[in-house]
Amino acid sequence: MHAVRGKCGFVKKSKAERCGKVSRVQFLRHSASRHEVVAKQPDHDLRKGRRIVDLKTLATNMWCDNCNDSLSLRHLQSEESRGLASIFTVRCHRCLALAQVISDKPTRSPKSGRLVFSVNCKAAFACIDTGVAHDQLNKFLSAVNVPPIPRNTMKVAEGIVSPAIIQTAHNSCQEAIEEERELTLKASRSEGELSALPEERAVDNPALNTSNASDSPTEQISEEWAVDDPAFNSSIASDCPTEEISEEWVVDDPFNSSHASDCRTEQAEVNQDKPDDVVPITCKYDFGWNKRGNGHAYDSHSGHGSAIGNYTNKVVAYDAMSKYCALCARGHSAQDHECAINYGGSSKGMEPFTAVKILLKNEQFSQGRVRLGTLVGDADSSTMAALSRESAFPIRKFLDLNHGLKAFSRALWVLKKSTFKWLTAEAIKNLTSRCLGYALAQNRGDVEATRRAIMNIPEHVYGNHTSCGDWCKAKDNPNYVFKDFPSKQPLRDPAFKATLIKMLQDMADNAEQLAPGGSIQQNESFNHMVATRAPKSRHYCGTNSNYLRVSATVSYKNLGAEHSEAVFKSANLSPTVNAFRVSVQRRREWKARYQSRLDVKSRRLHLKTKNLWAEADAARKDGPSYESGMSGVMERAVASSDCSSDWLPPPCDISPDCAVVYVDIETTGFLATDQIVQVAAKCGDRQFSVFMMPTVSFHAIASAKTGFKVFRGELMYREEVLTTTPPLNAAEQFITFLAECGPQVLLVGHNIIRFDAPRIVQWLEDLSCLKDFCEVVCGFTDTKPLIKQGKVGGQEELAKTYLVGPEWEVHRQGAHNASSDVILLEGLVRHFKVGVNTLKTSAVSSREFFMNRAMLKRRRFLLPQLAELKGKVSDLMIGRMAAHGVTISDLQREFDKNGVPGLTIFLGMHINGKPRVTASKKIVNAIAEHISGKENLPPL
């Protein structure tokens, strides 16, 4: 035995060699790992950011195949992004081997064979199903710190889910067709109609009509009608004439109200046990374009048509049209790519073209043993004409009531603008929604009753109620108020009655199409769903993306919110494990039931009406604020009303600690040119009073009432000589007193706005003390509207009635002395409990007061220039126009440029929350007539 010396003594040679090998491996492992980590350390930390991973797939792959040990992302060496998925390169901490770990399940593209991960395919489907574009998705991912998806990866993923989306939509349509067929047959039997199918008519097309007339019995005819494809069935002649056979085309739907003939009954008995017969169904059809039309140009490159079953309310057929391809527009050949163009006509022609394609040339209809029997649509005659031209069978058409009512309303609005300007919006709404709408709703299913109700509308609105039913409240009440009509009375214009009768006669002629009460609301809802997945603001028709988004909408419409599971199953993708889609579907079903309740509909209508009232009230308060091409008129209106040419105090808000000062003056008379002889003020315990010698004589009535007079060069009050102060000194003392009351003062007086304040301001302006006054005074409050009791508003009368204590006797006797008047006014304010906050909120700011003062000056200057409008409008309106700087030349200019609308904006523009002059159409029209007549006067 060989022995060697170790750390702990002698050991066997073989054991020492084994220990040496382990030490060398540990050293090499440590040095190599450290070296590679340093050498291969990337510029950025791979562990930063967020990743979307499939937990099961990641857990399965985080295992080393060499040493069968678990891997750790702490030893991440590199990452290869594949959209939302990643391929991680991880070094095993045990054997140092590199292993590739994928974060999601992979799949391969059937076209290119490229490896694509499931998460990218589901992201592509999510973009299509939610209406999110690729750029928007990447913006969202960058916001949550997830690596974005390259465009090429997204396109490959779309190529995988696209066939699944289309196949799911087609399968849902096939199921909807079969369900519609069963419900149509069931409804036909329950309503006493034929249990089997009605016969088909003998068409005139020789290519289809190959059999000759014969006297064969009915049994032989029935055998001829048991066909699989009615489009290629030879027509059969029988003993029943063609007209009688055509009556068999009674569509098996709730709209049907005709009676079965003898020939039809006989045919029903023969065909009772024919389950493979072709069933005529009722379809609701509408078309939508992917570009908003502005009423003048309809040039959308793409659109989509949908046919929805009458009983199932599911899409039974659809298609998307496109006349633009992005690659073809760049010069590519149509053979080197999947061209998106499938239509070459006009944009408007897409609707009838699609209708023929999906309703008459649909292979799924043949497979489902159905055909189009009745079409519910709008008043698009080209669609029905195209279907009638291409169809070998008769097709009935029922009109959508909403489109019919809207067309009638639009016709009335055209009449209002052109001929009958007295029509109001309320009258048009009454004629449309109440009169015509109720007539169609109350007589649904009865053609003759519908026709009579339509033609009775003119008689009803013109006061003749002999043909009205019990619903008419005016029938037994001669004083009934027509609240929606002008003057609250029945209509009286004979010309409008003749026009109304002609319009309604056209609708009565179509009573057969209106009486069933058809509706394409489901199609409109489908178009809205498409708009959420293919917004009109985005261009998707350059590729097949638009068709994919329409197909996804069809799946959602037919299968509900869980349609994604059908798409994933078809594309061999893993199903969704969370229950979010289930909750969405439950919420969708609950919302549909909730919104169909009558109380909810009434509540919704009430809120809509309430919002309309609130909006109309707000628009009336705001005045003209958005008028096409009228910005210049608004600017000129504001400029002419501007008073900035006169001096105005700076804007100043009334502060909470503003001092309240009661003020009163005595003058030599009642005119604005009379002079002040006394100014008195009171603020708490502070009082101020000063007398001034006037330079003009007292008015006799004013002197007798106030007791002031000038005798022998002395100012006297009730035979007592007063000490006077020069006006300039008095003004300075008055301003000093106000400044001592507080940094900001609110002057309170009885009728101060109309009497005291204008005279005080004029007095101070003449003495050049106005700016010093405005630095202290922030506003004025008139107490007259605050303490007025009925018709009693004078301060003297109020004091005699309510201030009856002995302490008030001396002040009542000193009435018309400003010192006593301010004390009485303060007592009245306290007696009626008018708080300080009320005084401040009722105040007129100094700036507003000076603006009104400037407007009065301008009114006096411009009033003579508007004298020619006397007799056309009231003196009040003329005064308002003069106050706001309106001249005849301004009116002439606006009328020449913009006509009556220009005058309406120029005079109705709101200034400080009120119309500048007036918003009355009657006054504006009177001014317009005067201006136009003046313009057309013959030259002298």
PDB file of N, CA and C in Angstrom, residues 75-134:
ATOM      1  N   HIS A  75     -27.901  33.860 -12.723  1.00  0.00           N
ATOM      2  CA  HIS A  75     -26.787  33.544 -13.607  1.00  0.00           C
ATOM      3  C   HIS A  75     -27.185  33.757 -15.059  1.00  0.00           C
ATOM      4  N   LEU A  76     -28.065  34.727 -15.284  1.00  0.00           N
ATOM      5  CA  LEU A  76     -28.500  35.037 -16.647  1.00  0.00           C
ATOM      6  C   LEU A  76     -27.344  35.644 -17.431  1.00  0.00           C
ATOM      7  N   GLN A  77     -27.067  35.056 -18.594  1.00  0.00           N
ATOM      8  CA  GLN A  77     -25.962  35.517 -19.424  1.00  0.00           C
ATOM      9  C   GLN A  77     -26.423  36.445 -20.543  1.00  0.00           C
ATOM     10  N   SER A  78     -27.539  36.126 -21.169  1.00  0.00           N
ATOM     11  CA  SER A  78     -28.035  36.950 -22.273  1.00  0.00           C
ATOM     12  C   SER A  78     -29.525  36.701 -22.443  1.00  0.00           C
ATOM     13  N   GLU A  79     -30.143  37.587 -23.190  1.00  0.00           N
ATOM     14  CA  GLU A  79     -31.586  37.478 -23.458  1.00  0.00           C
ATOM     15  C   GLU A  79     -31.830  37.833 -24.918  1.00  0.00           C
ATOM     16  N   GLU A  80     -32.620  37.020 -25.565  1.00  0.00           N
ATOM     17  CA  GLU A  80     -33.027  37.272 -26.946  1.00  0.00           C
ATOM     18  C   GLU A  80     -34.536  37.516 -26.951  1.00  0.00           C
ATOM     19  N   SER A  81     -34.933  38.747 -27.232  1.00  0.00           N
ATOM     20  CA  SER A  81     -36.355  39.099 -27.200  1.00  0.00           C
ATOM     21  C   SER A  81     -37.035  38.627 -28.470  1.00  0.00           C
ATOM     22  N   ARG A  82     -38.179  38.022 -28.298  1.00  0.00           N
ATOM     23  CA  ARG A  82     -39.047  37.629 -29.402  1.00  0.00           C
ATOM     24  C   ARG A  82     -40.438  38.217 -29.149  1.00  0.00           C
ATOM     25  N   GLY A  83     -40.543  39.531 -29.310  1.00  0.00           N
ATOM     26  CA  GLY A  83     -41.796  40.187 -28.983  1.00  0.00           C
ATOM     27  C   GLY A  83     -41.971  40.258 -27.488  1.00  0.00           C
ATOM     28  N   LEU A  84     -43.091  39.758 -26.997  1.00  0.00           N
ATOM     29  CA  LEU A  84     -43.352  39.722 -25.561  1.00  0.00           C
ATOM     30  C   LEU A  84     -42.703  38.522 -24.899  1.00  0.00           C
ATOM     31  N   ALA A  85     -42.225  37.572 -25.680  1.00  0.00           N
ATOM     32  CA  ALA A  85     -41.530  36.407 -25.146  1.00  0.00           C
ATOM     33  C   ALA A  85     -40.021  36.642 -25.187  1.00  0.00           C
ATOM     34  N   SER A  86     -39.313  35.779 -24.477  1.00  0.00           N
ATOM     35  CA  SER A  86     -37.854  35.899 -24.401  1.00  0.00           C
ATOM     36  C   SER A  86     -37.228  34.515 -24.403  1.00  0.00           C
ATOM     37  N   ILE A  87     -36.020  34.449 -24.929  1.00  0.00           N
ATOM     38  CA  ILE A  87     -35.187  33.250 -24.845  1.00  0.00           C
ATOM     39  C   ILE A  87     -33.983  33.619 -23.988  1.00  0.00           C
ATOM     40  N   PHE A  88     -33.958  33.082 -22.761  1.00  0.00           N
ATOM     41  CA  PHE A  88     -32.902  33.407 -21.808  1.00  0.00           C
ATOM     42  C   PHE A  88     -31.772  32.385 -21.945  1.00  0.00           C
ATOM     43  N   THR A  89     -30.548  32.865 -21.885  1.00  0.00           N
ATOM     44  CA  THR A  89     -29.367  31.999 -21.804  1.00  0.00           C
ATOM     45  C   THR A  89     -28.854  32.056 -20.373  1.00  0.00           C
ATOM     46  N   VAL A  90     -28.954  30.911 -19.675  1.00  0.00           N
ATOM     47  CA  VAL A  90     -28.629  30.847 -18.248  1.00  0.00           C
ATOM     48  C   VAL A  90     -27.490  29.840 -18.056  1.00  0.00           C
ATOM     49  N   ARG A  91     -26.512  30.206 -17.244  1.00  0.00           N
ATOM     50  CA  ARG A  91     -25.394  29.299 -16.936  1.00  0.00           C
ATOM     51  C   ARG A  91     -25.724  28.506 -15.675  1.00  0.00           C
ATOM     52  N   CYS A  92     -25.496  27.226 -15.775  1.00  0.00           N
ATOM     53  CA  CYS A  92     -25.740  26.362 -14.619  1.00  0.00           C
ATOM     54  C   CYS A  92     -24.662  26.624 -13.568  1.00  0.00           C
ATOM     55  N   HIS A  93     -25.075  26.821 -12.350  1.00  0.00           N
ATOM     56  CA  HIS A  93     -24.115  27.119 -11.288  1.00  0.00           C
ATOM     57  C   HIS A  93     -23.331  25.884 -10.846  1.00  0.00           C
ATOM     58  N   ARG A  94     -23.761  24.722 -11.321  1.00  0.00           N
ATOM     59  CA  ARG A  94     -23.095  23.488 -10.895  1.00  0.00           C
ATOM     60  C   ARG A  94     -22.091  22.990 -11.931  1.00  0.00           C
ATOM     61  N   CYS A  95     -22.581  22.827 -13.178  1.00  0.00           N
ATOM     62  CA  CYS A  95     -21.699  22.285 -14.219  1.00  0.00           C
ATOM     63  C   CYS A  95     -21.201  23.345 -15.189  1.00  0.00           C
ATOM     64  N   LEU A  96     -21.591  24.571 -14.992  1.00  0.00           N
ATOM     65  CA  LEU A  96     -21.161  25.711 -15.809  1.00  0.00           C
ATOM     66  C   LEU A  96     -21.637  25.644 -17.254  1.00  0.00           C
ATOM     67  N   ALA A  97     -22.560  24.749 -17.548  1.00  0.00           N
ATOM     68  CA  ALA A  97     -23.084  24.651 -18.918  1.00  0.00           C
ATOM     69  C   ALA A  97     -24.105  25.757 -19.155  1.00  0.00           C
ATOM     70  N   LEU A  98     -24.215  26.151 -20.413  1.00  0.00           N
ATOM     71  CA  LEU A  98     -25.191  27.164 -20.804  1.00  0.00           C
ATOM     72  C   LEU A  98     -26.470  26.483 -21.270  1.00  0.00           C
ATOM     73  N   ALA A  99     -27.596  26.991 -20.802  1.00  0.00           N
ATOM     74  CA  ALA A  99     -28.905  26.426 -21.167  1.00  0.00           C
ATOM     75  C   ALA A  99     -29.808  27.545 -21.657  1.00  0.00           C
ATOM     76  N   GLN A 100     -30.609  27.228 -22.661  1.00  0.00           N
ATOM     77  CA  GLN A 100     -31.585  28.183 -23.192  1.00  0.00           C
ATOM     78  C   GLN A 100     -32.950  27.915 -22.573  1.00  0.00           C
ATOM     79  N   VAL A 101     -33.541  28.974 -22.050  1.00  0.00           N
ATOM     80  CA  VAL A 101     -34.836  28.890 -21.364  1.00  0.00           C
ATOM     81  C   VAL A 101     -35.806  29.820 -22.074  1.00  0.00           C
ATOM     82  N   ILE A 102     -36.945  29.281 -22.507  1.00  0.00           N
ATOM     83  CA  ILE A 102     -37.970  30.098 -23.170  1.00  0.00           C
ATOM     84  C   ILE A 102     -39.036  30.472 -22.151  1.00  0.00           C
ATOM     85  N   SER A 103     -39.621  31.657 -22.333  1.00  0.00           N
ATOM     86  CA  SER A 103     -40.600  32.172 -21.368  1.00  0.00           C
ATOM     87  C   SER A 103     -42.035  31.860 -21.749  1.00  0.00           C
ATOM     88  N   ASP A 104     -42.249  31.297 -22.942  1.00  0.00           N
ATOM     89  CA  ASP A 104     -43.620  31.040 -23.373  1.00  0.00           C
ATOM     90  C   ASP A 104     -43.616  29.872 -24.351  1.00  0.00           C
ATOM     91  N   LYS A 105     -44.814  29.345 -24.595  1.00  0.00           N
ATOM     92  CA  LYS A 105     -44.943  28.220 -25.513  1.00  0.00           C
ATOM     93  C   LYS A 105     -44.765  28.692 -26.951  1.00  0.00           C
ATOM     94  N   PRO A 106     -43.943  27.999 -27.729  1.00  0.00           N
ATOM     95  CA  PRO A 106     -43.738  28.417 -29.121  1.00  0.00           C
ATOM     96  C   PRO A 106     -44.685  27.705 -30.072  1.00  0.00           C
ATOM     97  N   THR A 107     -44.892  28.335 -31.198  1.00  0.00           N
ATOM     98  CA  THR A 107     -45.620  27.731 -32.307  1.00  0.00           C
ATOM     99  C   THR A 107     -44.992  28.246 -33.592  1.00  0.00           C
ATOM    100  N   ARG A 108     -45.286  27.573 -34.683  1.00  0.00           N
ATOM    101  CA  ARG A 108     -44.672  27.960 -35.951  1.00  0.00           C
ATOM    102  C   ARG A 108     -45.722  28.485 -36.908  1.00  0.00           C
ATOM    103  N   SER A 109     -45.319  29.487 -37.672  1.00  0.00           N
ATOM    104  CA  SER A 109     -46.214  30.068 -38.661  1.00  0.00           C
ATOM    105  C   SER A 109     -46.440  29.072 -39.784  1.00  0.00           C
ATOM    106  N   PRO A 110     -47.700  28.832 -40.186  1.00  0.00           N
ATOM    107  CA  PRO A 110     -47.949  27.869 -41.271  1.00  0.00           C
ATOM    108  C   PRO A 110     -47.416  28.339 -42.613  1.00  0.00           C
ATOM    109  N   LYS A 111     -47.203  29.655 -42.770  1.00  0.00           N
ATOM    110  CA  LYS A 111     -46.726  30.171 -44.057  1.00  0.00           C
ATOM    111  C   LYS A 111     -45.204  30.190 -44.132  1.00  0.00           C
ATOM    112  N   SER A 112     -44.574  30.856 -43.168  1.00  0.00           N
ATOM    113  CA  SER A 112     -43.121  31.025 -43.224  1.00  0.00           C
ATOM    114  C   SER A 112     -42.361  30.000 -42.412  1.00  0.00           C
ATOM    115  N   GLY A 113     -43.033  29.283 -41.527  1.00  0.00           N
ATOM    116  CA  GLY A 113     -42.351  28.331 -40.672  1.00  0.00           C
ATOM    117  C   GLY A 113     -41.567  28.982 -39.557  1.00  0.00           C
ATOM    118  N   ARG A 114     -41.726  30.269 -39.379  1.00  0.00           N
ATOM    119  CA  ARG A 114     -40.987  31.008 -38.362  1.00  0.00           C
ATOM    120  C   ARG A 114     -41.552  30.696 -36.990  1.00  0.00           C
ATOM    121  N   LEU A 115     -40.658  30.629 -36.008  1.00  0.00           N
ATOM    122  CA  LEU A 115     -41.061  30.351 -34.643  1.00  0.00           C
ATOM    123  C   LEU A 115     -41.737  31.578 -34.045  1.00  0.00           C
ATOM    124  N   VAL A 116     -42.940  31.398 -33.567  1.00  0.00           N
ATOM    125  CA  VAL A 116     -43.709  32.486 -32.959  1.00  0.00           C
ATOM    126  C   VAL A 116     -44.235  31.986 -31.625  1.00  0.00           C
ATOM    127  N   PHE A 117     -44.182  32.828 -30.645  1.00  0.00           N
ATOM    128  CA  PHE A 117     -44.646  32.450 -29.321  1.00  0.00           C
ATOM    129  C   PHE A 117     -46.126  32.783 -29.161  1.00  0.00           C
ATOM    130  N   SER A 118     -46.793  32.024 -28.299  1.00  0.00           N
ATOM    131  CA  SER A 118     -48.242  32.172 -28.124  1.00  0.00           C
ATOM    132  C   SER A 118     -48.615  33.548 -27.602  1.00  0.00           C
ATOM    133  N   VAL A 119     -47.781  34.116 -26.737  1.00  0.00           N
ATOM    134  CA  VAL A 119     -48.118  35.411 -26.166  1.00  0.00           C
ATOM    135  C   VAL A 119     -48.171  36.482 -27.244  1.00  0.00           C
ATOM    136  N   ASN A 120     -47.328  36.363 -28.263  1.00  0.00           N
ATOM    137  CA  ASN A 120     -47.377  37.329 -29.361  1.00  0.00           C
ATOM    138  C   ASN A 120     -48.639  37.152 -30.191  1.00  0.00           C
ATOM    139  N   CYS A 121     -49.045  35.914 -30.403  1.00  0.00           N
ATOM    140  CA  CYS A 121     -50.291  35.662 -31.138  1.00  0.00           C
ATOM    141  C   CYS A 121     -51.488  36.223 -30.379  1.00  0.00           C
ATOM    142  N   LYS A 122     -51.493  36.033 -29.076  1.00  0.00           N
ATOM    143  CA  LYS A 122     -52.603  36.566 -28.283  1.00  0.00           C
ATOM    144  C   LYS A 122     -52.560  38.089 -28.240  1.00  0.00           C
ATOM    145  N   ALA A 123     -51.370  38.659 -28.253  1.00  0.00           N
ATOM    146  CA  ALA A 123     -51.270  40.124 -28.303  1.00  0.00           C
ATOM    147  C   ALA A 123     -51.797  40.648 -29.628  1.00  0.00           C
ATOM    148  N   ALA A 124     -51.505  39.938 -30.723  1.00  0.00           N
ATOM    149  CA  ALA A 124     -52.038  40.347 -32.027  1.00  0.00           C
ATOM    150  C   ALA A 124     -53.555  40.270 -32.039  1.00  0.00           C
ATOM    151  N   PHE A 125     -54.107  39.204 -31.461  1.00  0.00           N
ATOM    152  CA  PHE A 125     -55.569  39.104 -31.385  1.00  0.00           C
ATOM    153  C   PHE A 125     -56.145  40.202 -30.501  1.00  0.00           C
ATOM    154  N   ALA A 126     -55.460  40.520 -29.402  1.00  0.00           N
ATOM    155  CA  ALA A 126     -55.955  41.570 -28.507  1.00  0.00           C
ATOM    156  C   ALA A 126     -55.993  42.914 -29.215  1.00  0.00           C
ATOM    157  N   CYS A 127     -54.989  43.197 -30.044  1.00  0.00           N
ATOM    158  CA  CYS A 127     -55.000  44.462 -30.793  1.00  0.00           C
ATOM    159  C   CYS A 127     -56.189  44.521 -31.738  1.00  0.00           C
ATOM    160  N   ILE A 128     -56.480  43.418 -32.410  1.00  0.00           N
ATOM    161  CA  ILE A 128     -57.603  43.390 -33.349  1.00  0.00           C
ATOM    162  C   ILE A 128     -58.923  43.489 -32.606  1.00  0.00           C
ATOM    163  N   ASP A 129     -59.029  42.802 -31.485  1.00  0.00           N
ATOM    164  CA  ASP A 129     -60.308  42.722 -30.778  1.00  0.00           C
ATOM    165  C   ASP A 129     -60.621  43.979 -29.984  1.00  0.00           C
ATOM    166  N   THR A 130     -59.616  44.738 -29.614  1.00  0.00           N
ATOM    167  CA  THR A 130     -59.849  45.940 -28.807  1.00  0.00           C
ATOM    168  C   THR A 130     -59.721  47.226 -29.599  1.00  0.00           C
ATOM    169  N   GLY A 131     -59.266  47.149 -30.854  1.00  0.00           N
ATOM    170  CA  GLY A 131     -59.118  48.360 -31.647  1.00  0.00           C
ATOM    171  C   GLY A 131     -57.844  49.119 -31.379  1.00  0.00           C
ATOM    172  N   VAL A 132     -56.864  48.464 -30.755  1.00  0.00           N
ATOM    173  CA  VAL A 132     -55.592  49.114 -30.444  1.00  0.00           C
ATOM    174  C   VAL A 132     -54.622  48.857 -31.588  1.00  0.00           C
ATOM    175  N   ALA A 133     -53.947  49.887 -32.029  1.00  0.00           N
ATOM    176  CA  ALA A 133     -52.958  49.740 -33.084  1.00  0.00           C
ATOM    177  C   ALA A 133     -51.619  49.293 -32.501  1.00  0.00           C
ATOM    178  N   HIS A 134     -50.708  48.915 -33.396  1.00  0.00           N
ATOM    179  CA  HIS A 134     -49.401  48.417 -32.961  1.00  0.00           C
ATOM    180  C   HIS A 134     -48.623  49.476 -32.192  1.00  0.00           C
TER     181      HIS A 134
END
